[in-house]
PDB file of C-alpha atoms in Angstrom:
ATOM      1  CA  MET A   1      20.579   6.005  17.911  1.00 96.00           C
ATOM      2  CA  SER A   2      22.735   5.181  14.601  1.00 98.00           C
ATOM      3  CA  LEU A   3      25.038   2.485  14.856  1.00 98.00           C
ATOM      4  CA  VAL A   4      26.049   2.792  11.559  1.00 98.00           C
ATOM      5  CA  GLY A   5      28.771   0.504  10.023  1.00 98.00           C
ATOM      6  CA  ALA A   6      31.462   2.389   7.824  1.00 98.00           C
ATOM      7  CA  GLY A   7      33.282  -0.037   6.056  1.00 97.00           C
ATOM      8  CA  PRO A   8      36.823  -1.657   5.687  1.00 95.00           C
ATOM      9  CA  GLY A   9      38.284   1.877   5.309  1.00 93.00           C
ATOM     10  CA  ASP A  10      37.159   3.303   1.369  1.00 95.00           C
ATOM     11  CA  PRO A  11      35.152   6.116   2.247  1.00 96.00           C
ATOM     12  CA  GLU A  12      34.007   4.493  -1.513  1.00 95.00           C
ATOM     13  CA  LEU A  13      32.384   1.564   0.032  1.00 96.00           C
ATOM     14  CA  LEU A  14      29.819   3.051   2.860  1.00 97.00           C
ATOM     15  CA  THR A  15      26.462   2.555   2.354  1.00 97.00           C
ATOM     16  CA  VAL A  16      24.421   5.372   1.369  1.00 98.00           C
ATOM     17  CA  LYS A  17      22.595   5.208   3.830  1.00 98.00           C
ATOM     18  CA  ALA A  18      25.664   5.058   5.860  1.00 98.00           C
ATOM     19  CA  LEU A  19      27.180   8.372   4.532  1.00 98.00           C
ATOM     20  CA  LYS A  20      23.400   9.401   4.496  1.00 98.00           C
ATOM     21  CA  LEU A  21      23.475   9.506   8.811  1.00 98.00           C
ATOM     22  CA  VAL A  22      27.182  10.758   9.085  1.00 98.00           C
ATOM     23  CA  GLN A  23      26.529  13.641   7.259  1.00 98.00           C
ATOM     24  CA  GLN A  24      23.264  14.704   9.259  1.00 98.00           C
ATOM     25  CA  ALA A  25      25.189  13.620  12.940  1.00 98.00           C
ATOM     26  CA  ASP A  26      25.000  16.179  15.829  1.00 98.00           C
ATOM     27  CA  VAL A  27      27.367  13.531  16.726  1.00 98.00           C
ATOM     28  CA  LEU A  28      29.575  11.077  15.848  1.00 98.00           C
ATOM     29  CA  LEU A  29      31.452   8.883  18.067  1.00 98.00           C
ATOM     30  CA  TYR A  30      33.900   7.180  15.571  1.00 98.00           C
ATOM     31  CA  ASP A  31      36.233   3.800  16.440  1.00 95.00           C
ATOM     32  CA  ALA A  32      40.050   3.849  14.839  1.00 90.00           C
ATOM     33  CA  LEU A  33      40.124   2.584  11.216  1.00 89.00           C
ATOM     34  CA  ILE A  34      38.528   5.185   9.846  1.00 95.00           C
ATOM     35  CA  ASP A  35      39.256   7.071   7.246  1.00 95.00           C
ATOM     36  CA  GLU A  36      39.901  11.005   7.460  1.00 95.00           C
ATOM     37  CA  ARG A  37      37.291  11.304   4.211  1.00 96.00           C
ATOM     38  CA  ILE A  38      34.425   9.776   5.950  1.00 97.00           C
ATOM     39  CA  LEU A  39      35.007  13.230   8.498  1.00 97.00           C
ATOM     40  CA  GLU A  40      35.077  15.059   6.331  1.00 97.00           C
ATOM     41  CA  GLU A  41      31.589  14.542   5.131  1.00 98.00           C
ATOM     42  CA  THR A  42      30.063  15.987   8.903  1.00 98.00           C
ATOM     43  CA  ARG A  43      29.085  19.226   8.781  1.00 98.00           C
ATOM     44  CA  PRO A  44      31.168  21.327  10.245  1.00 97.00           C
ATOM     45  CA  ASP A  45      29.029  21.023  14.336  1.00 98.00           C
ATOM     46  CA  CYS A  46      29.459  17.501  14.233  1.00 98.00           C
ATOM     47  CA  VAL A  47      30.784  17.305  17.239  1.00 98.00           C
ATOM     48  CA  LYS A  48      33.827  13.924  16.649  1.00 98.00           C
ATOM     49  CA  ILE A  49      34.815  12.122  19.275  1.00 98.00           C
ATOM     50  CA  TYR A  50      37.754   9.323  18.367  1.00 96.00           C
ATOM     51  CA  ALA A  51      36.237   5.837  20.938  1.00 94.00           C
ATOM     52  CA  GLY A  52      38.528   4.013  19.221  1.00 87.00           C
ATOM     53  CA  LYS A  53      40.680   0.682  20.592  1.00 74.00           C
ATOM     54  CA  LYS A  54      43.644  -0.368  19.814  1.00 67.00           C
ATOM     55  CA  CYS A  55      45.610  -3.346  20.776  1.00 61.00           C
ATOM     56  CA  SER A  56      48.412  -2.393  23.620  1.00 62.00           C
ATOM     57  CA  ASP A  57      47.073   1.268  23.368  1.00 66.00           C
ATOM     58  CA  GLY A  58      47.390   1.508  27.496  1.00 70.00           C
ATOM     59  CA  GLN A  59      43.109   1.504  27.478  1.00 76.00           C
ATOM     60  CA  ASN A  60      41.418  -0.312  30.230  1.00 86.00           C
ATOM     61  CA  PRO A  61      38.769  -1.373  26.881  1.00 82.00           C
ATOM     62  CA  GLN A  62      35.807  -2.130  29.224  1.00 89.00           C
ATOM     63  CA  ALA A  63      36.345   1.738  31.228  1.00 92.00           C
ATOM     64  CA  ARG A  64      36.365   2.637  27.821  1.00 91.00           C
ATOM     65  CA  GLN A  65      32.802   0.482  26.442  1.00 94.00           C
ATOM     66  CA  ASP A  66      31.728   1.632  29.978  1.00 96.00           C
ATOM     67  CA  GLU A  67      32.534   6.105  28.357  1.00 96.00           C
ATOM     68  CA  ILE A  68      31.131   5.399  25.119  1.00 97.00           C
ATOM     69  CA  HIS A  69      27.985   3.901  26.759  1.00 98.00           C
ATOM     70  CA  ARG A  70      28.202   6.725  28.929  1.00 98.00           C
ATOM     71  CA  GLN A  71      28.536   9.103  26.123  1.00 98.00           C
ATOM     72  CA  MET A  72      25.424   7.827  23.282  1.00 98.00           C
ATOM     73  CA  ALA A  73      22.758   8.496  26.631  1.00 98.00           C
ATOM     74  CA  PHE A  74      25.003  11.491  27.718  1.00 98.00           C
ATOM     75  CA  TYR A  75      24.143  13.272  23.920  1.00 98.00           C
ATOM     76  CA  PHE A  76      20.929  11.341  23.225  1.00 98.00           C
ATOM     77  CA  ARG A  77      19.326  12.806  25.787  1.00 98.00           C
ATOM     78  CA  GLU A  78      20.621  16.187  24.882  1.00 98.00           C
ATOM     79  CA  GLY A  79      18.676  15.932  22.045  1.00 98.00           C
ATOM     80  CA  LYS A  80      21.343  15.345  19.182  1.00 98.00           C
ATOM     81  CA  GLN A  81      21.370  13.046  16.342  1.00 98.00           C
ATOM     82  CA  VAL A  82      24.164  10.642  17.937  1.00 98.00           C
ATOM     83  CA  VAL A  83      26.118   7.818  15.428  1.00 98.00           C
ATOM     84  CA  ARG A  84      27.610   5.478  16.302  1.00 98.00           C
ATOM     85  CA  LEU A  85      30.469   5.117  13.649  1.00 98.00           C
ATOM     86  CA  LYS A  86      32.079   1.613  13.735  1.00 97.00           C
ATOM     87  CA  ALA A  87      34.224  -0.300  11.056  1.00 95.00           C
ATOM     88  CA  GLY A  88      33.607  -3.030   8.875  1.00 96.00           C
ATOM     89  CA  ASP A  89      30.017  -3.322  10.217  1.00 98.00           C
ATOM     90  CA  PRO A  90      29.006  -3.375  14.136  1.00 97.00           C
ATOM     91  CA  MET A  91      28.303  -6.813  14.668  1.00 97.00           C
ATOM     92  CA  ILE A  92      31.251  -8.515  13.201  1.00 96.00           C
ATOM     93  CA  PHE A  93      34.022  -9.014  16.089  1.00 92.00           C
ATOM     94  CA  GLY A  94      33.012  -5.493  17.471  1.00 89.00           C
ATOM     95  CA  ARG A  95      30.735  -4.202  20.554  1.00 93.00           C
ATOM     96  CA  GLY A  96      28.171  -4.404  18.589  1.00 96.00           C
ATOM     97  CA  MET A  97      25.337  -5.715  20.611  1.00 97.00           C
ATOM     98  CA  GLU A  98      26.957  -4.367  23.874  1.00 97.00           C
ATOM     99  CA  GLU A  99      25.944  -1.231  22.477  1.00 98.00           C
ATOM    100  CA  VAL A 100      22.537  -2.250  21.359  1.00 98.00           C
ATOM    101  CA  ARG A 101      22.507  -3.698  24.636  1.00 98.00           C
ATOM    102  CA  PHE A 102      23.407  -0.495  26.922  1.00 98.00           C
ATOM    103  CA  LEU A 103      20.366   0.968  24.765  1.00 98.00           C
ATOM    104  CA  GLU A 104      17.421  -1.430  24.830  1.00 98.00           C
ATOM    105  CA  SER A 105      18.846  -1.090  28.485  1.00 98.00           C
ATOM    106  CA  GLU A 106      18.464   2.484  29.011  1.00 98.00           C
ATOM    107  CA  THR A 107      15.280   2.696  27.107  1.00 98.00           C
ATOM    108  CA  ILE A 108      16.854   4.098  23.989  1.00 98.00           C
ATOM    109  CA  PRO A 109      15.662   4.546  20.358  1.00 98.00           C
ATOM    110  CA  TRP A 110      18.523   2.703  18.241  1.00 98.00           C
ATOM    111  CA  GLU A 111      18.912   1.061  14.673  1.00 98.00           C
ATOM    112  CA  VAL A 112      22.147  -0.922  13.157  1.00 98.00           C
ATOM    113  CA  VAL A 113      23.205   0.146  10.006  1.00 98.00           C
ATOM    114  CA  PRO A 114      25.795  -2.952   8.413  1.00 98.00           C
ATOM    115  CA  GLY A 115      29.436  -1.855   6.741  1.00 98.00           C
ATOM    116  CA  ILE A 116      31.092  -3.849   4.182  1.00 97.00           C
ATOM    117  CA  SER A 117      32.539  -6.440   6.719  1.00 97.00           C
ATOM    118  CA  ALA A 118      36.629  -7.343   6.027  1.00 96.00           C
ATOM    119  CA  GLY A 119      36.214 -10.673   5.093  1.00 96.00           C
ATOM    120  CA  ILE A 120      34.097  -9.486   2.556  1.00 96.00           C
ATOM    121  CA  ALA A 121      36.077  -6.554   1.206  1.00 96.00           C
ATOM    122  CA  ALA A 122      39.137  -9.189   0.869  1.00 95.00           C
ATOM    123  CA  SER A 123      37.664 -11.647  -0.756  1.00 94.00           C
ATOM    124  CA  SER A 124      36.248  -8.884  -3.633  1.00 93.00           C
ATOM    125  CA  ALA A 125      40.299  -7.227  -3.326  1.00 91.00           C
ATOM    126  CA  PHE A 126      41.441 -11.370  -4.665  1.00 91.00           C
ATOM    127  CA  ALA A 127      38.582 -11.611  -7.282  1.00 89.00           C
ATOM    128  CA  LEU A 128      37.913 -14.435  -5.521  1.00 90.00           C
ATOM    129  CA  PRO A 129      34.583 -16.746  -4.426  1.00 91.00           C
ATOM    130  CA  LEU A 130      34.452 -17.740  -1.042  1.00 93.00           C
ATOM    131  CA  THR A 131      31.795 -19.976  -2.276  1.00 93.00           C
ATOM    132  CA  GLU A 132      30.886 -21.605  -5.060  1.00 92.00           C
ATOM    133  CA  ARG A 133      28.410 -23.375  -5.958  1.00 90.00           C
ATOM    134  CA  ASN A 134      29.338 -27.564  -6.509  1.00 90.00           C
ATOM    135  CA  LYS A 135      32.527 -26.715  -4.616  1.00 91.00           C
ATOM    136  CA  SER A 136      32.375 -24.730  -1.487  1.00 91.00           C
ATOM    137  CA  ARG A 137      29.233 -24.452  -0.058  1.00 91.00           C
ATOM    138  CA  MET A 138      29.975 -22.356   3.697  1.00 95.00           C
ATOM    139  CA  VAL A 139      32.535 -19.828   4.210  1.00 96.00           C
ATOM    140  CA  LEU A 140      33.628 -19.638   8.328  1.00 95.00           C
ATOM    141  CA  PHE A 141      34.484 -16.389   9.395  1.00 96.00           C
ATOM    142  CA  THR A 142      36.860 -16.455  12.975  1.00 93.00           C
ATOM    143  CA  SER A 143      39.531 -14.737  15.035  1.00 88.00           C
ATOM    144  CA  GLY A 144      42.557 -15.046  15.999  1.00 80.00           C
ATOM    145  CA  TYR A 145      42.227 -14.148  19.088  1.00 68.00           C
ATOM    146  CA  THR A 146      39.153 -13.650  22.047  1.00 58.00           C
ATOM    147  CA  SER A 147      38.452 -11.830  24.385  1.00 55.00           C
ATOM    148  CA  ALA A 148      41.236 -13.181  26.600  1.00 54.00           C
ATOM    149  CA  GLY A 149      43.578 -12.143  23.888  1.00 51.00           C
ATOM    150  CA  GLU A 150      44.165 -15.644  23.322  1.00 50.00           C
ATOM    151  CA  THR A 151      44.735 -16.985  20.377  1.00 56.00           C
ATOM    152  CA  PRO A 152      42.313 -20.312  20.388  1.00 59.00           C
ATOM    153  CA  GLY A 153      42.564 -23.546  18.647  1.00 73.00           C
ATOM    154  CA  CYS A 154      42.561 -24.442  15.175  1.00 84.00           C
ATOM    155  CA  ASP A 155      41.244 -27.626  15.262  1.00 87.00           C
ATOM    156  CA  PRO A 156      37.351 -26.762  14.370  1.00 88.00           C
ATOM    157  CA  LEU A 157      38.887 -24.417  11.089  1.00 89.00           C
ATOM    158  CA  VAL A 158      40.348 -28.263  10.045  1.00 90.00           C
ATOM    159  CA  SER A 159      37.568 -29.719  10.447  1.00 92.00           C
ATOM    160  CA  VAL A 160      35.269 -27.139   7.760  1.00 94.00           C
ATOM    161  CA  ILE A 161      38.348 -26.880   5.204  1.00 94.00           C
ATOM    162  CA  LYS A 162      38.043 -31.159   5.575  1.00 93.00           C
ATOM    163  CA  GLU A 163      34.341 -30.475   4.167  1.00 93.00           C
ATOM    164  CA  GLY A 164      35.398 -28.480   1.067  1.00 94.00           C
ATOM    165  CA  GLY A 165      34.560 -24.734   3.253  1.00 95.00           C
ATOM    166  CA  THR A 166      36.885 -21.965   3.098  1.00 96.00           C
ATOM    167  CA  VAL A 167      38.016 -20.649   6.917  1.00 95.00           C
ATOM    168  CA  VAL A 168      38.644 -16.006   7.167  1.00 96.00           C
ATOM    169  CA  VAL A 169      40.243 -15.811   9.860  1.00 94.00           C
ATOM    170  CA  TYR A 170      39.817 -11.242  11.286  1.00 94.00           C
ATOM    171  CA  MET A 171      44.217 -10.527  12.614  1.00 90.00           C
ATOM    172  CA  GLY A 172      44.596 -14.186  11.393  1.00 90.00           C
ATOM    173  CA  LEU A 173      47.943 -13.579  11.059  1.00 91.00           C
ATOM    174  CA  THR A 174      48.177 -14.406  15.227  1.00 86.00           C
ATOM    175  CA  LYS A 175      47.343 -18.370  14.695  1.00 86.00           C
ATOM    176  CA  LEU A 176      49.109 -18.852  10.852  1.00 92.00           C
ATOM    177  CA  HIS A 177      51.868 -21.128  12.594  1.00 91.00           C
ATOM    178  CA  CYS A 178      48.806 -22.611  14.549  1.00 90.00           C
ATOM    179  CA  LEU A 179      46.621 -23.426  11.250  1.00 91.00           C
ATOM    180  CA  LEU A 180      48.953 -24.853   9.308  1.00 93.00           C
ATOM    181  CA  GLU A 181      50.363 -26.856  11.990  1.00 92.00           C
ATOM    182  CA  VAL A 182      47.261 -28.378  12.158  1.00 90.00           C
ATOM    183  CA  MET A 183      46.596 -28.243   7.968  1.00 92.00           C
ATOM    184  CA  GLU A 184      49.633 -30.398   8.144  1.00 92.00           C
ATOM    185  CA  LYS A 185      49.106 -32.702  11.427  1.00 91.00           C
ATOM    186  CA  ALA A 186      45.580 -33.268   9.326  1.00 91.00           C
ATOM    187  CA  GLY A 187      47.433 -34.010   5.423  1.00 92.00           C
ATOM    188  CA  ILE A 188      45.522 -31.679   4.174  1.00 92.00           C
ATOM    189  CA  GLY A 189      48.811 -29.204   2.008  1.00 89.00           C
ATOM    190  CA  ASN A 190      50.064 -27.387  -0.672  1.00 93.00           C
ATOM    191  CA  ILE A 191      45.935 -25.647  -0.748  1.00 95.00           C
ATOM    192  CA  PRO A 192      45.732 -21.695  -1.582  1.00 95.00           C
ATOM    193  CA  LEU A 193      45.913 -19.591   0.598  1.00 96.00           C
ATOM    194  CA  MET A 194      45.520 -15.254   0.631  1.00 95.00           C
ATOM    195  CA  ILE A 195      46.421 -12.768   2.703  1.00 96.00           C
ATOM    196  CA  ALA A 196      45.509  -8.887   3.240  1.00 95.00           C
ATOM    197  CA  ASP A 197      46.971  -6.586   4.663  1.00 94.00           C
ATOM    198  CA  ARG A 198      44.377  -3.182   5.454  1.00 92.00           C
ATOM    199  CA  VAL A 199      42.580  -4.214   2.860  1.00 93.00           C
ATOM    200  CA  SER A 200      40.960  -1.436   0.934  1.00 92.00           C
ATOM    201  CA  GLN A 201      43.105   1.265   2.912  1.00 90.00           C
ATOM    202  CA  GLU A 202      46.562   3.004   1.928  1.00 88.00           C
ATOM    203  CA  GLY A 203      48.756   0.502   1.971  1.00 88.00           C
ATOM    204  CA  GLU A 204      47.150  -2.170   0.974  1.00 92.00           C
ATOM    205  CA  GLN A 205      49.077  -5.303   0.291  1.00 93.00           C
ATOM    206  CA  LEU A 206      47.254  -8.536  -1.698  1.00 93.00           C
ATOM    207  CA  ILE A 207      49.916 -11.902  -1.004  1.00 94.00           C
ATOM    208  CA  SER A 208      48.484 -15.130  -2.601  1.00 93.00           C
ATOM    209  CA  ALA A 209      50.498 -17.996  -1.332  1.00 94.00           C
ATOM    210  CA  THR A 210      50.050 -21.951  -0.760  1.00 95.00           C
ATOM    211  CA  THR A 211      49.826 -23.481   2.483  1.00 95.00           C
ATOM    212  CA  ASN A 212      53.537 -24.220   0.861  1.00 95.00           C
ATOM    213  CA  THR A 213      54.794 -21.413   0.552  1.00 95.00           C
ATOM    214  CA  VAL A 214      53.227 -18.639   2.767  1.00 95.00           C
ATOM    215  CA  LEU A 215      55.850 -18.574   5.232  1.00 95.00           C
ATOM    216  CA  GLU A 216      58.446 -17.727   2.672  1.00 94.00           C
ATOM    217  CA  ARG A 217      56.463 -15.143   1.153  1.00 93.00           C
ATOM    218  CA  LEU A 218      56.046 -13.750   4.782  1.00 94.00           C
ATOM    219  CA  GLU A 219      59.704 -13.575   5.245  1.00 92.00           C
ATOM    220  CA  ARG A 220      59.825 -11.203   2.010  1.00 91.00           C
ATOM    221  CA  GLU A 221      56.875  -9.504   2.519  1.00 89.00           C
ATOM    222  CA  GLN A 222      56.430  -6.103   5.075  1.00 84.00           C
ATOM    223  CA  VAL A 223      52.847  -7.141   6.554  1.00 89.00           C
ATOM    224  CA  GLN A 224      52.051  -4.231   8.511  1.00 83.00           C
ATOM    225  CA  GLY A 225      48.197  -4.675   9.784  1.00 79.00           C
ATOM    226  CA  PRO A 226      45.751  -5.727  10.514  1.00 84.00           C
ATOM    227  CA  SER A 227      45.930  -8.874   8.356  1.00 93.00           C
ATOM    228  CA  LEU A 228      42.913 -10.644   7.570  1.00 95.00           C
ATOM    229  CA  VAL A 229      43.897 -14.509   6.268  1.00 96.00           C
ATOM    230  CA  MET A 230      41.841 -16.308   3.975  1.00 96.00           C
ATOM    231  CA  VAL A 231      42.003 -20.604   2.994  1.00 96.00           C
ATOM    232  CA  GLY A 232      40.296 -22.595   1.456  1.00 95.00           C
ATOM    233  CA  LYS A 233      40.636 -25.585  -1.279  1.00 93.00           C
ATOM    234  CA  TYR A 234      37.944 -24.105  -3.821  1.00 91.00           C
ATOM    235  CA  LEU A 235      40.228 -20.420  -3.608  1.00 90.00           C
ATOM    236  CA  GLU A 236      40.881 -18.793  -7.165  1.00 78.00           C
ATOM    237  CA  THR A 237      41.972 -16.004  -7.838  1.00 65.00           C
ATOM    238  CA  PHE A 238      43.571 -13.586 -10.288  1.00 58.00           C
ATOM    239  CA  GLU A 239      45.901 -11.181 -10.040  1.00 55.00           C
ATOM    240  CA  PRO A 240      44.299  -8.198  -8.001  1.00 50.00           C
ATOM    241  CA  LYS A 241      46.600  -5.807  -8.582  1.00 53.00           C
ATOM    242  CA  GLU A 242      46.622  -5.974 -12.363  1.00 53.00           C
ATOM    243  CA  LEU A 243      42.914  -6.638 -12.412  1.00 51.00           C
ATOM    244  CA  LEU A 244      42.884  -3.397 -10.410  1.00 52.00           C
ATOM    245  CA  GLU A 245      44.569  -0.970 -13.090  1.00 55.00           C
ATOM    246  CA  SER A 246      42.387  -2.313 -15.316  1.00 53.00           C
ATOM    247  CA  LEU A 247      39.268  -1.886 -13.336  1.00 48.00           C
ATOM    248  CA  HIS A 248      39.962   1.468 -13.131  1.00 50.00           C
ATOM    249  CA  GLN A 249      40.950   2.542 -16.535  1.00 53.00           C
ATOM    250  CA  GLN A 250      37.977   1.457 -17.542  1.00 52.00           C
ATOM    251  CA  ILE A 251      35.024   2.523 -14.716  1.00 48.00           C
ATOM    252  CA  PRO A 252      35.431   6.395 -14.693  1.00 49.00           C
ATOM    253  CA  ASN A 253      35.244   8.198 -11.135  1.00 49.00           C
ATOM    254  CA  THR A 254      31.526   8.284  -9.975  1.00 44.00           C
ATOM    255  CA  SER A 255      31.614   8.761  -6.292  1.00 45.00           C
ATOM    256  CA  LEU A 256      29.753  10.077  -3.572  1.00 49.00           C
ATOM    257  CA  LEU A 257      32.045  11.500  -2.181  1.00 59.00           C
ATOM    258  CA  THR A 258      33.121  15.044  -2.107  1.00 50.00           C
TER     259      THR A 258
END
């Protein structure tokens, strides 16, 4: 039984191991935000089962998770090679550990295959360092929501920023006003703030701003989500679209995907 990270969206950001497991799977239980081109890599006889959850989609999240557990155990005991394909990395802001605990309780052998998390993909898309020698020595990954759907406080995030660290907020637009307000009270202003919307997916948007200009930028931009917010004193970036176009002109398409 394999819990596999599919990365942030772009099929070319799959690891080689993840691609091989997808291609060998008898049963694929896959999340929302998985690119259709990844699903096309399965064998013709592979059973593909959608197991995604989206905010406000009307599903009971725990009941849906219980059903995923039931399906994993059922197909494993049928002798199938089961791949649980999860967006991003299985152990970052997902239910990967819940699934590991379930498999352990059922004495089902398992492995976790890491994937590129959206925060790392966004850093690369902007060509910016989340940490840098002699500048930022730490990075904090956090979520805009608690498990109960609430928006947690922003004071701990500001403490990291004051110390020169970088903060990456998944589903971060819900927390943006809170973060800007607490930073203003702490005397932190006009530092770099980037927003990555649907990073590495179709319709990707990369917005470079500062804490002073971001709200004005968002009034002009149509941001769909899911979005990451990255903020830190030492963030430094190039124009991402120009950089990307330059790279595409220089590097031929060497995709492993058919």
